[in-house]
Amino acid sequence: YEDGVSIAERIANLVPRVAAEKVAAMAVEAREDMKLRHAPLLLVREMARHETHRGLVADTLERIVQRPDELTEFLAIYWADVLGPQQQRKRAAVSAQVKKGLARALTKFDAYQLAKYDRDGAVRIRDVLFLTHAKPKDPAQEKVWKQLVDGTLSAPDTWEVSLSGGADKRE
């Protein structure tokens, strides 16, 4: 950036100066209308830092998380900012509002989605499950989550998985 200020730094400077309701609305608009993925996560991360904004974090986070990997991306952003990019495996405390929002968002996803987006990385979906102590909405989801925790959730049968497994692209 020309002036040396990153987007994350700009967001950090602006969020406390804007009403919490407006920041939450901005995050939702950025995700749902503009189809942005990281900017809304950054906005909510900043909301979690400011007492005047924390009350809307859970609802906003639940709404903007539309894919399972966004759960892990949010925590990676949250922890990287607190601990530095090389320290993500060391966990910093996560606010109750963040835990509530992530737990509610986690219940939106089925076995296919969880298996598709459960990848190795600094944060895994099972880490989110352990951190938030999310409650499954029904016995079927409880079974899926147990498979996720045990590492027995089968990968979805998609063409992407086949290609990753070495299948011939032309076939």
PDB file of C-alpha atoms in Angstrom:
ATOM      1  CA  TYR A   1       0.000   0.000   0.000  1.00  0.00           C
ATOM      2  CA  GLU A   2       1.284   3.430  -0.905  1.00  0.00           C
ATOM      3  CA  ASP A   3       1.037   4.861   2.592  1.00  0.00           C
ATOM      4  CA  GLY A   4       2.185   1.613   4.260  1.00  0.00           C
ATOM      5  CA  VAL A   5      -1.139   1.017   6.023  1.00  0.00           C
ATOM      6  CA  SER A   6      -2.768  -2.373   5.423  1.00  0.00           C
ATOM      7  CA  ILE A   7      -6.486  -2.976   5.061  1.00  0.00           C
ATOM      8  CA  ALA A   8      -6.496  -4.761   8.421  1.00  0.00           C
ATOM      9  CA  GLU A   9      -4.923  -1.699  10.066  1.00  0.00           C
ATOM     10  CA  ARG A  10      -7.455   0.591   8.399  1.00  0.00           C
ATOM     11  CA  ILE A  11     -10.317  -1.571   9.647  1.00  0.00           C
ATOM     12  CA  ALA A  12      -8.821  -1.612  13.151  1.00  0.00           C
ATOM     13  CA  ASN A  13      -8.710   2.182  13.175  1.00  0.00           C
ATOM     14  CA  LEU A  14     -12.211   2.695  11.796  1.00  0.00           C
ATOM     15  CA  VAL A  15     -14.368   0.137  13.627  1.00  0.00           C
ATOM     16  CA  PRO A  16     -14.338   1.798  17.059  1.00  0.00           C
ATOM     17  CA  ARG A  17     -15.395   5.106  15.475  1.00  0.00           C
ATOM     18  CA  VAL A  18     -18.508   3.641  13.805  1.00  0.00           C
ATOM     19  CA  ALA A  19     -21.676   2.509  15.593  1.00  0.00           C
ATOM     20  CA  ALA A  20     -21.766  -1.234  16.249  1.00  0.00           C
ATOM     21  CA  GLU A  21     -24.994  -1.685  14.280  1.00  0.00           C
ATOM     22  CA  LYS A  22     -23.460  -0.046  11.216  1.00  0.00           C
ATOM     23  CA  VAL A  23     -20.309  -2.168  11.396  1.00  0.00           C
ATOM     24  CA  ALA A  24     -22.403  -5.342  11.713  1.00  0.00           C
ATOM     25  CA  ALA A  25     -24.555  -4.269   8.760  1.00  0.00           C
ATOM     26  CA  MET A  26     -21.406  -3.533   6.752  1.00  0.00           C
ATOM     27  CA  ALA A  27     -20.018  -6.997   7.484  1.00  0.00           C
ATOM     28  CA  VAL A  28     -23.278  -8.649   6.417  1.00  0.00           C
ATOM     29  CA  GLU A  29     -23.495  -6.546   3.264  1.00  0.00           C
ATOM     30  CA  ALA A  30     -19.873  -7.292   2.381  1.00  0.00           C
ATOM     31  CA  ARG A  31     -20.505 -11.035   2.724  1.00  0.00           C
ATOM     32  CA  GLU A  32     -23.999 -11.409   1.309  1.00  0.00           C
ATOM     33  CA  ASP A  33     -24.186  -8.709  -1.360  1.00  0.00           C
ATOM     34  CA  MET A  34     -20.560  -8.201  -2.345  1.00  0.00           C
ATOM     35  CA  LYS A  35     -19.632 -11.877  -1.836  1.00  0.00           C
ATOM     36  CA  LEU A  36     -16.435 -10.947   0.014  1.00  0.00           C
ATOM     37  CA  ARG A  37     -15.037 -13.510   2.432  1.00  0.00           C
ATOM     38  CA  HIS A  38     -12.176 -12.016   4.428  1.00  0.00           C
ATOM     39  CA  ALA A  39     -13.266  -8.398   4.870  1.00  0.00           C
ATOM     40  CA  PRO A  40     -16.372  -9.389   6.883  1.00  0.00           C
ATOM     41  CA  LEU A  41     -14.233 -11.677   9.059  1.00  0.00           C
ATOM     42  CA  LEU A  42     -11.832  -8.812   9.723  1.00  0.00           C
ATOM     43  CA  LEU A  43     -14.723  -6.514  10.633  1.00  0.00           C
ATOM     44  CA  VAL A  44     -16.118  -9.003  13.126  1.00  0.00           C
ATOM     45  CA  ARG A  45     -12.674  -9.626  14.588  1.00  0.00           C
ATOM     46  CA  GLU A  46     -12.399  -5.901  15.271  1.00  0.00           C
ATOM     47  CA  MET A  47     -15.915  -5.816  16.707  1.00  0.00           C
ATOM     48  CA  ALA A  48     -14.859  -8.514  19.189  1.00  0.00           C
ATOM     49  CA  ARG A  49     -12.090  -6.239  20.461  1.00  0.00           C
ATOM     50  CA  HIS A  50     -14.302  -3.310  21.415  1.00  0.00           C
ATOM     51  CA  GLU A  51     -16.701  -3.474  24.336  1.00  0.00           C
ATOM     52  CA  THR A  52     -19.224  -1.239  22.586  1.00  0.00           C
ATOM     53  CA  HIS A  53     -19.367  -3.638  19.624  1.00  0.00           C
ATOM     54  CA  ARG A  54     -19.151  -7.059  21.332  1.00  0.00           C
ATOM     55  CA  GLY A  55     -22.886  -7.459  21.833  1.00  0.00           C
ATOM     56  CA  LEU A  56     -23.443  -7.973  18.097  1.00  0.00           C
ATOM     57  CA  VAL A  57     -20.516 -10.286  17.434  1.00  0.00           C
ATOM     58  CA  ALA A  58     -22.322 -13.644  17.844  1.00  0.00           C
ATOM     59  CA  ASP A  59     -25.268 -12.745  15.595  1.00  0.00           C
ATOM     60  CA  THR A  60     -23.060 -11.139  12.955  1.00  0.00           C
ATOM     61  CA  LEU A  61     -20.551 -13.983  12.924  1.00  0.00           C
ATOM     62  CA  GLU A  62     -23.307 -16.587  12.617  1.00  0.00           C
ATOM     63  CA  ARG A  63     -24.752 -14.741   9.632  1.00  0.00           C
ATOM     64  CA  ILE A  64     -21.541 -14.056   7.695  1.00  0.00           C
ATOM     65  CA  VAL A  65     -20.098 -17.570   8.019  1.00  0.00           C
ATOM     66  CA  GLN A  66     -21.466 -19.359   4.958  1.00  0.00           C
ATOM     67  CA  ARG A  67     -18.866 -22.105   4.471  1.00  0.00           C
ATOM     68  CA  PRO A  68     -17.202 -24.345   7.068  1.00  0.00           C
ATOM     69  CA  ASP A  69     -13.717 -23.140   6.171  1.00  0.00           C
ATOM     70  CA  GLU A  70     -14.725 -19.613   7.201  1.00  0.00           C
ATOM     71  CA  LEU A  71     -14.950 -20.870  10.796  1.00  0.00           C
ATOM     72  CA  THR A  72     -11.302 -21.871  10.697  1.00  0.00           C
ATOM     73  CA  GLU A  73     -10.248 -18.800   8.741  1.00  0.00           C
ATOM     74  CA  PHE A  74     -11.843 -16.554  11.339  1.00  0.00           C
ATOM     75  CA  LEU A  75      -9.931 -18.215  14.169  1.00  0.00           C
ATOM     76  CA  ALA A  76      -6.685 -18.161  12.178  1.00  0.00           C
ATOM     77  CA  ILE A  77      -7.140 -14.418  11.594  1.00  0.00           C
ATOM     78  CA  TYR A  78      -8.098 -13.869  15.223  1.00  0.00           C
ATOM     79  CA  TRP A  79      -5.115 -15.778  16.586  1.00  0.00           C
ATOM     80  CA  ALA A  80      -2.578 -14.585  13.996  1.00  0.00           C
ATOM     81  CA  ASP A  81      -3.389 -11.005  14.864  1.00  0.00           C
ATOM     82  CA  VAL A  82      -3.098 -11.626  18.601  1.00  0.00           C
ATOM     83  CA  LEU A  83      -0.066 -13.913  18.538  1.00  0.00           C
ATOM     84  CA  GLY A  84       1.653 -13.209  15.233  1.00  0.00           C
ATOM     85  CA  PRO A  85       1.536 -15.334  12.066  1.00  0.00           C
ATOM     86  CA  GLN A  86       4.088 -17.916  13.254  1.00  0.00           C
ATOM     87  CA  GLN A  87       2.417 -18.514  16.622  1.00  0.00           C
ATOM     88  CA  GLN A  88      -1.071 -19.686  15.609  1.00  0.00           C
ATOM     89  CA  ARG A  89      -0.743 -23.076  17.291  1.00  0.00           C
ATOM     90  CA  LYS A  90      -0.488 -21.223  20.615  1.00  0.00           C
ATOM     91  CA  ARG A  91      -4.036 -20.356  21.529  1.00  0.00           C
ATOM     92  CA  ALA A  92      -5.143 -16.997  22.862  1.00  0.00           C
ATOM     93  CA  ALA A  93      -8.417 -16.659  24.741  1.00  0.00           C
ATOM     94  CA  VAL A  94     -11.495 -16.289  22.547  1.00  0.00           C
ATOM     95  CA  SER A  95     -14.383 -14.113  23.703  1.00  0.00           C
ATOM     96  CA  ALA A  96     -17.719 -15.659  24.676  1.00  0.00           C
ATOM     97  CA  GLN A  97     -19.493 -13.811  21.840  1.00  0.00           C
ATOM     98  CA  VAL A  98     -17.070 -15.256  19.283  1.00  0.00           C
ATOM     99  CA  LYS A  99     -17.582 -18.756  20.700  1.00  0.00           C
ATOM    100  CA  LYS A 100     -21.373 -18.358  20.556  1.00  0.00           C
ATOM    101  CA  GLY A 101     -21.308 -17.110  16.969  1.00  0.00           C
ATOM    102  CA  LEU A 102     -18.979 -19.866  15.787  1.00  0.00           C
ATOM    103  CA  ALA A 103     -21.008 -22.542  17.599  1.00  0.00           C
ATOM    104  CA  ARG A 104     -24.264 -21.383  16.015  1.00  0.00           C
ATOM    105  CA  ALA A 105     -22.639 -21.150  12.574  1.00  0.00           C
ATOM    106  CA  LEU A 106     -21.219 -24.658  12.933  1.00  0.00           C
ATOM    107  CA  THR A 107     -24.720 -26.137  13.180  1.00  0.00           C
ATOM    108  CA  LYS A 108     -25.511 -24.898   9.645  1.00  0.00           C
ATOM    109  CA  PHE A 109     -23.268 -27.444   7.947  1.00  0.00           C
ATOM    110  CA  ASP A 110     -23.942 -31.052   6.953  1.00  0.00           C
ATOM    111  CA  ALA A 111     -21.534 -33.977   6.626  1.00  0.00           C
ATOM    112  CA  TYR A 112     -20.759 -33.241   2.980  1.00  0.00           C
ATOM    113  CA  GLN A 113     -19.796 -29.621   3.669  1.00  0.00           C
ATOM    114  CA  LEU A 114     -17.748 -30.471   6.759  1.00  0.00           C
ATOM    115  CA  ALA A 115     -15.857 -33.230   4.941  1.00  0.00           C
ATOM    116  CA  LYS A 116     -15.244 -31.024   1.912  1.00  0.00           C
ATOM    117  CA  TYR A 117     -13.749 -28.156   3.897  1.00  0.00           C
ATOM    118  CA  ASP A 118     -11.985 -30.040   6.700  1.00  0.00           C
ATOM    119  CA  ARG A 119      -8.379 -29.495   5.686  1.00  0.00           C
ATOM    120  CA  ASP A 120      -5.047 -29.525   7.424  1.00  0.00           C
ATOM    121  CA  GLY A 121      -4.021 -26.080   8.535  1.00  0.00           C
ATOM    122  CA  ALA A 122      -3.302 -23.929  11.538  1.00  0.00           C
ATOM    123  CA  VAL A 123      -6.912 -24.430  12.639  1.00  0.00           C
ATOM    124  CA  ARG A 124      -9.174 -27.385  11.829  1.00  0.00           C
ATOM    125  CA  ILE A 125     -12.949 -27.628  12.025  1.00  0.00           C
ATOM    126  CA  ARG A 126     -12.636 -30.028  14.956  1.00  0.00           C
ATOM    127  CA  ASP A 127     -10.654 -27.293  16.771  1.00  0.00           C
ATOM    128  CA  VAL A 128     -13.653 -25.001  16.341  1.00  0.00           C
ATOM    129  CA  LEU A 129     -15.930 -27.728  17.688  1.00  0.00           C
ATOM    130  CA  PHE A 130     -13.736 -28.278  20.758  1.00  0.00           C
ATOM    131  CA  LEU A 131     -13.274 -24.571  21.408  1.00  0.00           C
ATOM    132  CA  THR A 132     -16.938 -23.610  21.170  1.00  0.00           C
ATOM    133  CA  HIS A 133     -18.510 -26.667  22.834  1.00  0.00           C
ATOM    134  CA  ALA A 134     -21.233 -26.440  20.167  1.00  0.00           C
ATOM    135  CA  LYS A 135     -24.382 -28.460  20.700  1.00  0.00           C
ATOM    136  CA  PRO A 136     -25.669 -30.524  17.744  1.00  0.00           C
ATOM    137  CA  LYS A 137     -29.205 -29.759  16.603  1.00  0.00           C
ATOM    138  CA  ASP A 138     -30.186 -33.426  16.305  1.00  0.00           C
ATOM    139  CA  PRO A 139     -28.802 -36.987  16.703  1.00  0.00           C
ATOM    140  CA  ALA A 140     -27.761 -37.136  13.033  1.00  0.00           C
ATOM    141  CA  GLN A 141     -25.580 -34.051  13.425  1.00  0.00           C
ATOM    142  CA  GLU A 142     -24.171 -35.459  16.655  1.00  0.00           C
ATOM    143  CA  LYS A 143     -23.080 -38.577  14.717  1.00  0.00           C
ATOM    144  CA  VAL A 144     -21.443 -36.462  11.993  1.00  0.00           C
ATOM    145  CA  TRP A 145     -19.575 -34.399  14.582  1.00  0.00           C
ATOM    146  CA  LYS A 146     -18.339 -37.563  16.301  1.00  0.00           C
ATOM    147  CA  GLN A 147     -16.980 -38.758  12.948  1.00  0.00           C
ATOM    148  CA  LEU A 148     -15.326 -35.357  12.472  1.00  0.00           C
ATOM    149  CA  VAL A 149     -13.673 -35.583  15.896  1.00  0.00           C
ATOM    150  CA  ASP A 150     -12.595 -39.190  15.364  1.00  0.00           C
ATOM    151  CA  GLY A 151     -11.212 -38.410  11.892  1.00  0.00           C
ATOM    152  CA  THR A 152     -13.570 -40.924  10.255  1.00  0.00           C
ATOM    153  CA  LEU A 153     -15.744 -38.479   8.313  1.00  0.00           C
ATOM    154  CA  SER A 154     -15.455 -39.701   4.727  1.00  0.00           C
ATOM    155  CA  ALA A 155     -14.392 -37.312   1.989  1.00  0.00           C
ATOM    156  CA  PRO A 156     -17.165 -36.393  -0.445  1.00  0.00           C
ATOM    157  CA  ASP A 157     -17.169 -38.118  -3.817  1.00  0.00           C
ATOM    158  CA  THR A 158     -16.652 -35.136  -6.119  1.00  0.00           C
ATOM    159  CA  TRP A 159     -14.638 -34.604  -9.269  1.00  0.00           C
ATOM    160  CA  GLU A 160     -12.246 -32.366  -7.298  1.00  0.00           C
ATOM    161  CA  VAL A 161     -11.529 -35.199  -4.859  1.00  0.00           C
ATOM    162  CA  SER A 162     -11.033 -37.611  -7.766  1.00  0.00           C
ATOM    163  CA  LEU A 163      -8.567 -35.250  -9.446  1.00  0.00           C
ATOM    164  CA  SER A 164      -6.693 -34.757  -6.179  1.00  0.00           C
ATOM    165  CA  GLY A 165      -6.537 -38.525  -5.861  1.00  0.00           C
ATOM    166  CA  GLY A 166      -4.819 -38.840  -9.230  1.00  0.00           C
ATOM    167  CA  ALA A 167      -7.758 -39.508 -11.579  1.00  0.00           C
ATOM    168  CA  ASP A 168      -7.328 -38.677 -15.237  1.00  0.00           C
ATOM    169  CA  LYS A 169      -8.679 -35.190 -15.909  1.00  0.00           C
ATOM    170  CA  ARG A 170      -9.879 -36.103 -19.398  1.00  0.00           C
ATOM    171  CA  GLU A 171     -11.971 -38.999 -18.093  1.00  0.00           C
TER     172      GLU A 171
END
